[in-house]
Amino acid sequence: MEWTKENEKKLTIADVAEALGVSKTTVSRAISGKGRIGEDTRRRVLAYIQEHHYKPNVLAKGLAKLKTYNIGVLLPEDYTVVDPPFFHTCLAGIGEAALSMDYDILLTMGQENDDFQLKRMVENHKVDGVILMRTFVKDSHIEYLQSKGMPFVTVGSTHYPGVVQVDNDHRRACKDLVSVLLMKDMRRIGLVGGIESHVVTQNRLDGYLDAHKEAGVLVDKDIIHVNVAKGAMIERAVEKLLGSRVDCIACLDDAVCIHVLNKLRKENVSVPRQMKIASFYDSSILANNLPSITALSFDARKLGIEACKALLELIGGGQVKERILMGYEVVLKESTGGGANML
Amino acid sequence: MEWTKENEKKLTIADVAEALGVSKTTVSRAISGKGRIGEDTRRRVLAYIQEHHYKPNVLAKGLAKLKTYNIGVLLPEDYTVVDPPFFHTCLAGIGEAALSMDYDILLTMGQENDDFQLKRMVENHKVDGVILMRTFVKDSHIEYLQSKGMPFVTVGSTHYPGVVQVDNDHRRACKDLVSVLLMKDMRRIGLVGGIESHVVTQNRLDGYLDAHKEAGVLVDKDIIHVNVAKGAMIERAVEKLLGSRVDCIACLDDAVCIHVLNKLRKENVSVPRQMKIASFYDSSILANNLPSITALSFDARKLGIEACKALLELIGGGQVKERILMGYEVVLKESTGGGANML
DNA sequence: CTGAAAGCGCTTACAG
DNA sequence: CTGAAAGCGCTTACAG
């Protein structure tokens, strides 16, 4: 066992070269597969490396190639309103895609308009590119990265020109969902949750409006309650909605939805008999709810994979589509009065 | 504006040295603050650096010092059973502590007994130390890191000797909570959730047993349902518990608790009238539940901060306490029949 | 096909 | 107090 430990002592390319009686150049070429090299020398080197568990120092490689082999991911720090499983799953997707190119994820948390961490990561030369996990209507992160010329892609849409963005089509998804609700003769569909400065909130609102327009149903602005994040605010919004006789409450995400359901329970309002409920984002949390909740379903992992792939392409100097839009599903359940078989 | 961009072009220490007519050595010293250097030269260098936005290349520094200034964090990939906000908040704490030492977080996901990602990160020399976000009874990650001599700390307890670990005192916390329940004359307290291979589950079970022992109440093993993760399994467990006439159901975490509450609603079992409920972990999700849920409360961010501090100390060659145990709160609410004022 | 050498951007004995 | 030089572990023109 001791000799094993001995071998573990960080081998360098020089050690390998010396042991094999070749130059470092040759070893380097054997590993990278670049540059002309004799087939059998290559094999010998590779065999030695395998056997002795040599692993190149990525830092050194990075310094030589002026790369870090890290991609920075900026995660929202305030997870209260959002769905943490979404970010988690999306991250897993990013990690999976990064792995395939031998990249790692450098994680950083930041708030809206707080560039500190992002700047630090970029200016310290710790990443080759960045993924922004959330987009804002006015987005200082995007502005900063563009000014730096640092490759980046956003998970979520943005109106900033020239930004590579990967997103689910929230607007169409919400439109589809709301259209179904309207077809089911719900005329007054209240809206609760979301944060105005998030692009995704805007898109959802647009989808909601689209559906109404198409159905020729007028929208009552008074039953739209955006920027209600905390539990107490949500409860108040629900109270108001109860007062304004809506048929249905659509929640901007599941966290909000849980609060809404609780409030209705407190008020002894039965779902779906007295009030229909829908959520614009479907997390695992509501999966087993009683009644089951009509919602939109997205593939967060795939989103992460696509975002990372696009970024790696960008880093490699390749071309990518500016906007990648992913699919969604409208999942009808008990909370809107129809079974899953309604679709 | 153009000249700004000009200046943005990566300055190196050589550029700075030349511009100031000093040596790179001097510049380096001025920055690091190490080595003798004239007070005014130092100032001059620092001023120039400020003005021209020079930022050292951390990679190069790392190569020279054989450090990466990254700490690896291994996050569980399967977030279904656990509380994602916990990990998120804990990560935020780690990030905060890392920042203070100019370290970054390299994030990696992995499953139980899957060392692939961990190994890759370590063997590629991408991190100076590692934080394991979850511990297993038999933990291949710990074994691997120990064999490598790589500094690491675990968030969560372990019985492996010599492992620096930061944890909430789950055993005592659960004991305290269960003791209170027993005092409130609940004699049969069912248990649902958790995964046996997780150390934390063992600790919680131990706490449960401790409380019973102290109170002189015999434990009925048949009302302990561990390893029930999916919704359907939880529902079945609840059915069994209803059949075996328990007074209270204690859930190993909030995700489980949500499912349990749903199931009880389906069965028209009223909480707390017909059944008391408690959770061993208090997330924001249940905060506004009706009825409010008796639970344990931990400070995940602080846990992350302590873990990271310990790791940085370790990396720096310092000494740290092998086991750091953090506090907790028992929060009594409606679900166990008493108000918050019961404590 | 292979190697000597310069270079990536830092740090740090060693000498002055 | 300051600097020239070697070194961290790689890559890559440039020669052969």
XYZ file of C-alpha atoms (C1' of nucleotides) in Angstrom:
718
model
C 0.000 0.000 0.000
C 2.828 2.397 0.698
C 3.971 2.467 -2.877
C 0.484 3.439 -3.891
C 0.696 6.475 -1.746
C 4.108 7.181 -3.160
C 2.663 7.212 -6.613
C -0.098 9.513 -5.560
C 2.444 12.225 -5.041
C 1.517 14.651 -7.699
C 3.173 13.572 -10.863
C 3.963 16.297 -13.315
C 4.376 16.137 -17.015
C 8.100 16.404 -16.456
C 8.097 13.263 -14.321
C 6.284 11.361 -16.992
C 8.589 12.637 -19.682
C 11.664 11.688 -17.736
C 10.377 8.242 -16.834
C 9.695 7.542 -20.477
C 12.763 9.208 -21.856
C 10.800 11.565 -24.045
C 10.237 15.286 -23.959
C 7.478 17.094 -22.169
C 6.290 18.216 -25.555
C 5.659 14.673 -26.560
C 3.784 13.853 -23.401
C 1.665 16.929 -23.795
C 0.840 15.984 -27.355
C -0.017 12.452 -26.441
C -2.502 13.721 -23.918
C -4.101 16.437 -25.951
C -4.095 14.433 -29.143
C -2.926 17.536 -30.927
C 0.157 17.801 -33.075
C 1.870 14.986 -34.906
C 2.984 12.121 -32.768
C 3.947 8.531 -33.419
C 1.185 6.105 -32.757
C 3.275 3.864 -30.520
C 4.855 6.697 -28.548
C 1.371 7.960 -27.953
C 0.310 4.577 -26.675
C 3.324 4.250 -24.439
C 2.714 7.617 -22.884
C -0.982 6.994 -22.412
C -0.302 3.605 -20.892
C 2.177 5.052 -18.433
C -0.188 7.810 -17.502
C -3.017 5.390 -16.897
C -0.938 3.123 -14.780
C 0.557 5.836 -12.660
C -2.611 7.857 -12.369
C -1.090 10.935 -13.794
C -3.572 13.764 -14.070
C -2.621 17.032 -15.722
C -2.840 20.106 -13.580
C -5.741 21.978 -15.066
C -4.537 25.209 -13.534
C -1.247 25.053 -15.361
C -2.967 24.089 -18.530
C -5.302 26.981 -18.014
C -2.490 29.424 -17.511
C -0.803 28.292 -20.686
C -3.988 28.474 -22.700
C -5.377 31.467 -20.899
C -8.445 29.547 -19.903
C -9.906 28.548 -16.583
C -12.145 25.658 -17.533
C -14.706 27.095 -15.179
C -18.047 28.526 -15.984
C -19.546 30.913 -13.517
C -23.144 30.471 -12.487
C -24.944 33.327 -10.848
C -27.715 32.036 -8.654
C -30.360 34.257 -7.077
C -29.737 34.520 -3.392
C -33.319 35.141 -2.393
C -34.976 31.832 -2.887
C -38.103 32.700 -0.975
C -40.352 33.423 -3.851
C -38.961 31.052 -6.325
C -38.798 27.385 -6.616
C -35.473 26.162 -5.305
C -35.900 22.729 -6.894
C -36.004 24.512 -10.212
C -32.581 26.011 -9.696
C -31.231 22.836 -8.253
C -32.383 20.764 -11.193
C -31.241 23.340 -13.674
C -27.842 23.378 -12.019
C -27.665 19.634 -12.331
C -28.256 20.033 -16.046
C -25.565 22.659 -16.332
C -23.183 20.441 -14.448
C -23.901 17.546 -16.722
C -23.207 19.541 -19.851
C -20.133 21.171 -18.353
C -18.687 17.818 -17.423
C -18.693 16.666 -21.001
C -16.240 19.401 -21.879
C -14.246 19.017 -18.690
C -15.567 22.262 -17.331
C -16.518 22.965 -13.755
C -19.102 25.211 -12.206
C -18.077 28.156 -10.118
C -21.101 29.094 -8.097
C -21.887 32.576 -6.976
C -24.938 34.084 -5.401
C -26.147 37.534 -6.033
C -29.144 39.740 -5.742
C -30.777 41.938 -8.285
C -28.512 44.874 -9.056
C -25.738 43.475 -6.912
C -22.825 42.933 -9.238
C -20.200 42.533 -6.606
C -19.789 38.797 -6.717
C -20.173 38.611 -10.450
C -17.531 41.268 -10.981
C -15.168 39.630 -8.601
C -15.443 36.294 -10.347
C -14.910 37.835 -13.769
C -12.153 40.243 -12.811
C -10.244 37.633 -10.890
C -10.092 35.672 -14.130
C -11.780 32.707 -12.558
C -14.222 31.870 -15.339
C -14.347 31.621 -19.102
C -18.018 32.401 -19.297
C -21.091 32.958 -17.199
C -24.630 31.686 -16.929
C -27.197 34.008 -15.387
C -29.951 31.991 -13.792
C -32.508 34.769 -13.759
C -33.137 37.805 -15.886
C -34.394 41.197 -14.879
C -36.152 43.767 -16.964
C -33.291 46.124 -16.247
C -30.385 43.807 -15.743
C -27.099 45.165 -14.484
C -25.488 41.742 -14.779
C -26.165 41.628 -18.477
C -24.931 45.154 -18.939
C -21.755 44.401 -17.074
C -20.963 41.208 -18.932
C -21.636 42.822 -22.269
C -19.323 45.697 -21.422
C -16.616 43.218 -20.537
C -17.112 41.131 -23.627
C -17.351 38.061 -21.442
C -19.304 35.209 -23.046
C -22.526 34.497 -21.214
C -25.971 33.085 -21.633
C -29.084 33.670 -19.632
C -31.561 31.129 -18.360
C -34.664 33.179 -18.928
C -35.548 35.692 -21.580
C -34.353 39.226 -21.973
C -34.935 42.109 -24.332
C -31.306 43.167 -24.327
C -30.127 42.777 -27.895
C -27.490 40.219 -28.716
C -27.908 38.150 -25.592
C -27.898 34.401 -25.982
C -30.839 33.200 -23.953
C -32.388 29.858 -23.192
C -35.882 29.794 -21.862
C -39.136 27.988 -21.675
C -41.810 29.738 -23.617
C -43.561 31.097 -20.556
C -45.674 33.474 -22.520
C -47.205 30.837 -24.764
C -47.433 28.375 -21.928
C -49.401 30.790 -19.794
C -51.518 31.760 -22.728
C -52.371 28.133 -23.369
C -53.193 27.471 -19.772
C -55.315 30.574 -19.379
C -57.064 29.859 -22.673
C -58.135 26.498 -21.362
C -59.441 28.124 -18.217
C -61.374 30.659 -20.237
C -62.821 27.890 -22.337
C -63.989 26.242 -19.187
C -66.079 29.319 -18.633
C -63.983 30.946 -16.001
C -64.405 34.605 -16.778
C -62.615 36.236 -13.929
C -59.192 34.728 -13.394
C -57.236 36.388 -10.624
C -53.461 36.498 -10.649
C -51.208 36.341 -7.596
C -47.464 36.399 -7.138
C -44.388 37.161 -9.175
C -42.021 40.056 -9.068
C -42.397 42.772 -11.622
C -38.725 43.273 -12.229
C -38.309 39.653 -13.324
C -38.664 39.147 -17.024
C -40.452 35.880 -16.486
C -43.208 37.684 -14.633
C -43.715 39.990 -17.576
C -43.882 37.055 -19.957
C -46.441 35.319 -17.835
C -48.538 38.423 -17.647
C -48.326 38.800 -21.397
C -49.481 35.243 -21.868
C -52.384 35.908 -19.563
C -53.317 38.988 -21.570
C -52.876 37.178 -24.888
C -55.340 34.524 -23.868
C -57.921 37.067 -22.814
C -57.546 39.012 -25.985
C -57.928 35.956 -28.130
C -61.005 34.900 -26.224
C -62.414 38.380 -26.358
C -62.601 38.611 -22.599
C -61.844 41.914 -20.980
C -59.163 41.950 -18.315
C -59.905 43.455 -14.944
C -56.613 44.923 -13.751
C -57.870 44.916 -10.211
C -57.622 41.186 -9.953
C -53.964 41.108 -10.876
C -51.824 41.087 -7.746
C -48.187 41.136 -8.659
C -45.245 41.853 -6.343
C -46.801 39.956 -3.497
C -44.041 37.792 -2.155
C -44.453 37.300 1.550
C -47.087 35.120 3.115
C -49.044 37.977 4.648
C -49.199 39.875 1.382
C -50.409 36.831 -0.428
C -53.146 36.336 2.117
C -54.307 39.882 1.684
C -54.336 39.483 -2.067
C -56.470 36.393 -1.711
C -58.882 38.244 0.527
C -59.294 40.915 -2.066
C -59.802 38.355 -4.793
C -62.460 36.641 -2.736
C -64.140 39.978 -2.432
C -64.023 40.614 -6.157
C -65.693 37.357 -7.056
C -63.125 35.675 -9.216
C -63.754 32.149 -10.522
C -60.161 31.130 -10.426
C -56.863 32.147 -8.903
C -53.785 31.603 -11.022
C -50.559 31.609 -9.046
C -47.323 32.752 -10.587
C -45.456 29.904 -8.975
C -45.913 27.023 -6.587
C -44.579 28.726 -3.507
C -47.294 31.304 -3.905
C -49.779 28.573 -4.651
C -49.132 26.839 -1.361
C -49.880 30.031 0.484
C -53.009 30.627 -1.521
C -54.268 27.146 -0.808
C -53.647 27.630 2.872
C -55.478 30.881 2.934
C -58.472 29.401 1.141
C -58.533 26.580 3.643
C -58.567 29.092 6.469
C -61.450 30.884 4.835
C -63.239 27.614 4.275
C -63.335 28.117 0.560
C -63.452 24.759 -1.129
C -61.265 24.033 -4.151
C -62.384 23.508 -6.865
C -66.027 23.792 -5.922
C -65.981 27.399 -4.815
C -62.712 28.450 -6.298
C -60.570 27.071 -9.085
C -56.792 27.141 -8.765
C -53.931 26.988 -11.214
C -50.192 27.439 -10.931
C -47.844 28.689 -13.604
C -45.047 26.493 -12.409
C -45.240 22.897 -11.425
C -42.916 21.723 -8.689
C -42.801 18.408 -6.984
C -44.204 20.019 -3.868
C -47.709 20.263 -5.245
C -47.601 16.916 -7.009
C -49.546 15.127 -4.332
C -51.674 17.970 -3.225
C -55.331 17.458 -2.600
C -56.908 18.571 -4.800
C -54.241 18.113 -7.437
C -53.246 21.392 -8.986
C -53.506 22.382 -12.622
C -50.157 23.735 -13.649
C -47.503 24.205 -16.274
C -44.661 21.776 -16.417
C -41.149 22.551 -17.627
C -37.965 20.565 -17.904
C -35.472 22.431 -15.780
C -32.644 19.988 -16.311
C -32.885 20.238 -20.060
C -32.921 23.981 -19.757
C -29.659 23.827 -17.859
C -28.106 21.486 -20.365
C -29.005 23.707 -23.297
C -27.813 26.826 -21.568
C -24.467 25.279 -20.768
C -24.033 23.810 -24.229
C -24.689 27.207 -25.750
C -22.199 28.841 -23.429
C -19.493 26.297 -24.179
C -20.072 26.834 -27.855
C -19.740 30.544 -27.325
C -16.562 30.137 -25.338
C -15.181 27.971 -28.090
C -15.846 30.800 -30.498
C -18.744 29.059 -32.199
C -22.054 30.428 -33.343
C -25.261 29.813 -31.445
C -28.842 30.750 -31.912
C -29.606 33.876 -29.979
C -32.803 32.526 -28.505
C -33.499 28.922 -27.642
C -37.065 28.271 -26.600
C -37.969 25.043 -24.889
C -41.288 23.272 -24.623
C -43.778 22.948 -21.813
C -46.837 21.038 -20.852
C -50.177 22.158 -19.599
C -51.235 19.704 -16.953
C -54.912 19.894 -16.091
C -55.918 18.534 -12.739
C -58.663 18.594 -10.186
C -58.112 22.137 -8.978
C -59.693 23.563 -12.105
C -62.575 21.211 -12.042
C -61.540 18.859 -14.803
C -59.549 15.655 -14.564
C -56.265 15.085 -16.321
C -58.250 13.519 -19.109
C -59.744 16.840 -20.028
C -56.923 17.593 -22.424
C -14.948 55.739 -23.566
C -12.540 54.017 -25.894
C -9.608 54.519 -23.649
C -11.561 52.841 -20.876
C -11.877 49.777 -22.980
C -8.212 50.042 -23.786
C -7.412 49.939 -20.121
C -9.619 46.957 -19.618
C -7.253 44.914 -21.708
C -5.859 42.528 -19.202
C -3.066 44.228 -17.428
C -0.368 41.992 -16.062
C 1.991 42.517 -13.253
C 4.678 43.134 -15.836
C 2.712 45.999 -17.330
C 2.323 47.592 -13.971
C 5.996 47.131 -13.164
C 7.072 48.679 -16.426
C 4.709 51.606 -16.166
C 6.056 52.378 -12.733
C 9.662 51.631 -13.492
C 9.922 49.052 -10.751
C 10.313 45.295 -10.793
C 7.567 42.726 -10.850
C 8.816 41.617 -7.488
C 8.037 44.977 -6.028
C 4.586 45.073 -7.497
C 3.886 41.603 -6.201
C 5.016 42.582 -2.747
C 2.972 45.724 -2.731
C -0.105 43.686 -3.496
C 0.447 40.818 -1.150
C 1.782 42.996 1.618
C 4.485 40.405 2.199
C 8.160 41.082 2.175
C 9.850 44.337 2.952
C 8.849 47.216 0.806
C 9.087 50.997 1.085
C 5.954 52.618 2.299
C 5.779 55.116 -0.525
C 6.605 52.641 -3.281
C 3.819 50.502 -1.902
C 1.431 53.401 -2.076
C 2.463 54.293 -5.559
C 1.924 50.775 -6.789
C -1.400 50.441 -5.045
C -2.570 53.753 -6.415
C -1.646 52.795 -9.941
C -3.372 49.468 -9.589
C -6.523 51.086 -8.310
C -6.638 53.616 -11.018
C -5.988 51.205 -13.829
C -8.171 48.457 -12.465
C -5.410 45.956 -12.401
C -6.531 42.624 -10.995
C -4.034 39.835 -10.424
C -4.667 36.656 -12.333
C -5.665 34.254 -9.621
C -4.799 31.302 -11.809
C -1.217 32.377 -12.145
C -1.005 33.136 -8.483
C -2.449 29.735 -7.820
C 0.081 28.026 -10.005
C 2.927 29.748 -8.275
C 1.594 28.958 -4.823
C 0.197 25.583 -5.743
C -3.245 26.622 -4.705
C -6.501 26.984 -6.541
C -8.422 29.313 -4.263
C -11.439 27.120 -4.858
C -13.263 24.987 -2.418
C -15.282 22.145 -3.775
C -18.807 21.628 -2.554
C -20.473 18.296 -3.091
C -24.228 18.738 -3.230
C -26.652 15.822 -3.193
C -28.185 15.445 -6.599
C -31.443 13.918 -5.429
C -33.274 16.754 -3.860
C -36.610 15.008 -3.746
C -36.576 13.996 -0.152
C -34.622 16.801 1.277
C -35.213 20.404 1.733
C -33.666 22.310 -1.135
C -33.911 25.654 0.665
C -31.666 24.157 3.310
C -28.909 23.484 0.832
C -29.426 26.771 -0.867
C -29.159 28.720 2.354
C -26.228 26.684 3.547
C -24.468 27.340 0.256
C -25.066 31.030 0.696
C -23.325 30.767 4.050
C -20.405 28.893 2.564
C -20.129 31.479 -0.167
C -20.113 34.279 2.327
C -17.311 32.765 4.351
C -15.341 31.814 1.256
C -15.524 35.332 -0.059
C -13.793 36.724 2.963
C -10.707 34.711 2.093
C -11.027 35.337 -1.610
C -12.064 31.772 -2.241
C -14.664 30.579 -4.708
C -17.039 27.665 -4.668
C -16.706 24.885 -7.182
C -20.012 23.118 -7.198
C -20.426 19.469 -7.943
C -23.368 17.155 -7.636
C -23.144 13.566 -6.689
C -25.153 10.687 -5.402
C -24.459 8.385 -2.550
C -21.526 6.138 -3.432
C -20.876 7.981 -6.642
C -17.382 9.379 -6.352
C -16.918 10.215 -9.968
C -17.434 13.936 -9.813
C -15.671 14.309 -6.516
C -12.639 12.424 -7.787
C -12.516 14.390 -10.961
C -12.554 17.673 -9.103
C -9.822 16.587 -6.726
C -7.608 14.855 -9.238
C -7.809 17.674 -11.698
C -6.341 19.865 -8.978
C -9.273 22.184 -9.095
C -9.823 22.622 -5.373
C -7.857 23.130 -2.191
C -10.452 21.495 -0.007
C -13.920 20.064 -0.029
C -17.179 20.434 1.847
C -19.508 17.458 1.851
C -23.074 18.620 2.243
C -24.440 15.325 3.456
C -23.009 12.394 5.339
C -23.748 8.725 4.956
C -23.342 5.968 7.458
C -20.914 4.328 5.084
C -19.474 7.223 3.206
C -17.263 6.610 0.206
C -16.647 10.326 -0.205
C -15.128 10.560 3.214
C -13.033 7.471 2.625
C -11.765 8.822 -0.635
C -10.867 12.245 0.681
C -9.115 10.762 3.672
C -7.075 8.476 1.468
C -6.032 11.461 -0.595
C -5.166 13.582 2.378
C -7.340 16.341 0.959
C -8.657 18.770 3.581
C -12.401 18.533 3.953
C -15.222 19.116 6.361
C -18.685 17.653 6.432
C -21.962 19.413 6.985
C -23.577 16.721 9.028
C -22.183 14.267 11.527
C -20.168 11.171 10.899
C -18.602 8.418 12.938
C -15.485 8.274 10.807
C -12.614 9.196 13.095
C -10.692 12.369 12.469
C -13.294 14.035 10.308
C -13.964 17.702 10.917
C -17.711 18.015 11.007
C -20.175 20.811 11.515
C -23.696 19.930 12.395
C -26.815 20.870 14.227
C -27.392 18.681 17.186
C -30.180 16.746 15.571
C -30.170 14.069 18.194
C -30.735 16.430 21.075
C -33.107 18.558 19.078
C -35.295 15.581 18.268
C -35.089 14.348 21.782
C -36.245 17.707 23.075
C -39.094 17.886 20.631
C -40.259 14.347 21.287
C -39.929 14.858 25.029
C -42.316 17.752 24.813
C -44.756 15.642 22.849
C -44.532 12.877 25.402
C -45.140 15.358 28.178
C -48.233 16.455 26.363
C -49.478 12.928 26.869
C -48.932 11.661 23.381
C -47.973 8.080 23.977
C -47.752 6.727 20.493
C -45.711 8.952 18.241
C -45.354 7.591 14.733
C -42.327 8.405 12.616
C -42.319 8.867 8.847
C -39.583 9.670 6.353
C -35.843 9.807 6.238
C -33.320 7.567 4.586
C -31.526 5.055 6.696
C -28.165 5.485 5.070
C -28.081 9.172 6.009
C -26.384 9.843 9.280
C -28.883 12.537 10.101
C -31.695 10.020 9.999
C -29.862 7.862 12.505
C -29.357 10.837 14.781
C -32.976 11.773 14.627
C -34.005 8.245 15.413
C -31.639 8.192 18.335
C -33.123 11.393 19.658
C -36.574 9.894 19.351
C -35.432 6.845 21.285
C -33.632 8.928 23.892
C -36.788 10.843 24.674
C -38.820 7.691 25.067
C -36.266 6.129 27.291
C -36.062 9.145 29.518
C -39.823 9.293 29.781
C -40.034 5.600 30.417
C -42.261 5.052 27.409
C -41.794 1.895 25.400
C -41.187 2.322 21.694
C -43.324 0.435 19.239
C -41.052 -0.294 16.280
C -44.073 -0.832 14.081
C -44.888 2.833 14.037
C -41.489 3.832 12.717
C -41.573 4.137 8.957
C -38.183 5.035 7.657
C -36.991 4.883 4.033
C -40.276 6.130 2.721
C -39.409 8.777 0.213
C -41.957 8.899 -2.561
C -45.438 10.244 -2.155
C -47.146 6.904 -2.547
C -44.974 5.271 0.081
C -45.632 8.068 2.478
C -49.347 7.702 1.967
C -49.176 4.009 2.701
C -47.158 4.675 5.830
C -49.774 7.143 6.987
C -52.511 4.608 6.357
C -50.718 2.116 8.524
C -50.198 4.672 11.232
C -53.872 5.546 11.186
C -54.569 1.868 11.637
C -52.233 1.562 14.580
C -53.811 4.385 16.501
C -50.965 6.792 16.970
C -51.544 10.138 18.678
C -49.024 11.991 16.624
C -47.043 11.684 13.446
C -43.541 13.094 13.469
C -42.107 13.722 10.028
C -38.398 13.507 9.397
C -38.525 16.592 7.227
C -40.917 19.110 5.741
C -41.224 17.541 2.322
C -42.525 14.425 4.004
C -44.694 16.538 6.220
C -46.475 18.116 3.286
C -47.353 14.716 1.949
C -48.527 13.537 5.315
C -50.762 16.557 5.712
C -52.253 15.969 2.291
C -52.957 12.368 3.035
C -54.649 13.237 6.311
C -56.795 15.749 4.503
C -57.814 13.097 2.027
C -58.729 10.787 4.853
C -60.618 13.550 6.575
C -58.463 13.328 9.632
C -58.398 16.671 11.353
C -55.157 18.145 12.659
C -54.603 18.582 15.542
C -57.954 17.358 16.808
C -57.685 13.804 15.607
C -54.018 13.674 14.891
C -51.062 15.727 16.066
C -48.254 16.544 13.660
C -44.641 17.562 14.076
C -41.741 17.996 11.700
C -38.066 17.535 12.455
C -37.085 20.233 10.077
C -38.643 23.599 9.656
C -38.620 25.091 6.196
C -40.310 28.199 4.974
C -42.792 26.070 3.090
C -44.706 25.103 6.172
C -44.426 28.490 7.792
C -47.921 29.574 6.856
C -49.542 26.221 6.928
C -52.900 25.797 8.518
C -52.647 24.499 11.113
C -49.153 25.780 11.804
C -46.701 22.959 12.283
C -44.621 22.220 15.330
C -41.068 21.784 14.165
C -37.379 22.139 14.806
C -35.618 25.172 13.495
C -31.978 25.364 12.452
C -29.796 28.078 11.043
C -28.583 26.713 7.727
C -26.636 29.788 6.749
C -24.651 29.767 9.930
C -23.949 26.112 9.439
C -22.488 26.903 6.039
C -20.413 29.732 7.405
C -18.926 27.589 10.148
C -18.205 24.721 7.804
C -16.403 26.967 5.387
C -14.464 28.740 8.096
C -13.291 25.425 9.442
C -12.245 24.267 6.008
C -10.304 27.433 5.284
C -8.557 27.052 8.608
C -7.701 23.494 7.682
C -6.409 24.506 4.291
C -4.280 27.136 5.932
C -2.742 24.426 8.069
C -4.499 25.513 11.228
C -6.129 23.472 13.927
C -9.875 23.156 14.243
C -12.234 21.453 16.600
C -13.184 18.105 15.187
C -16.839 18.545 15.894
C -18.750 21.776 15.860
C -22.304 21.477 17.061
C -24.776 24.247 16.444
C -27.948 25.157 18.221
C -31.573 24.676 17.350
C -35.006 25.726 18.416
C -38.079 23.743 19.209
C -41.016 25.667 17.828
C -44.353 24.555 19.191
C -47.366 25.386 17.106
C -50.970 24.469 16.558
C -50.356 21.091 14.984
C -49.502 19.546 18.310
C -52.402 21.122 20.059
C -50.568 23.826 21.949
C -49.873 27.380 20.927
C -46.426 28.853 20.602
C -46.835 30.093 24.121
C -46.705 26.564 25.434
C -42.953 26.667 25.717
C 7.604 12.265 -35.806
C 10.184 14.726 -31.832
C 12.470 18.251 -28.827
C 14.528 22.697 -26.926
C 12.881 26.813 -25.652
C 9.906 30.497 -24.715
C 5.864 31.812 -22.578
C 1.277 31.973 -19.668
C 1.265 35.604 -14.971
C 2.339 35.088 -10.767
C 5.692 34.180 -6.161
C 9.780 33.820 -3.595
C 14.315 32.489 -2.075
C 18.622 34.696 -2.895
C 21.667 38.502 -3.450
C 22.567 43.018 -3.129
C 14.250 48.441 0.699
C 14.628 46.414 -4.255
C 15.574 43.334 -8.281
C 17.165 39.387 -11.381
C 16.179 34.899 -11.819
C 14.213 30.545 -11.182
C 10.137 28.129 -10.744
C 4.891 26.635 -10.520
C 3.084 22.772 -14.660
C 1.453 23.193 -18.669
C 1.251 24.482 -24.303
C 2.928 25.636 -28.693
C 5.285 27.908 -32.405
C 9.684 26.902 -34.366
C 13.393 23.946 -35.851
C 15.009 19.823 -37.016
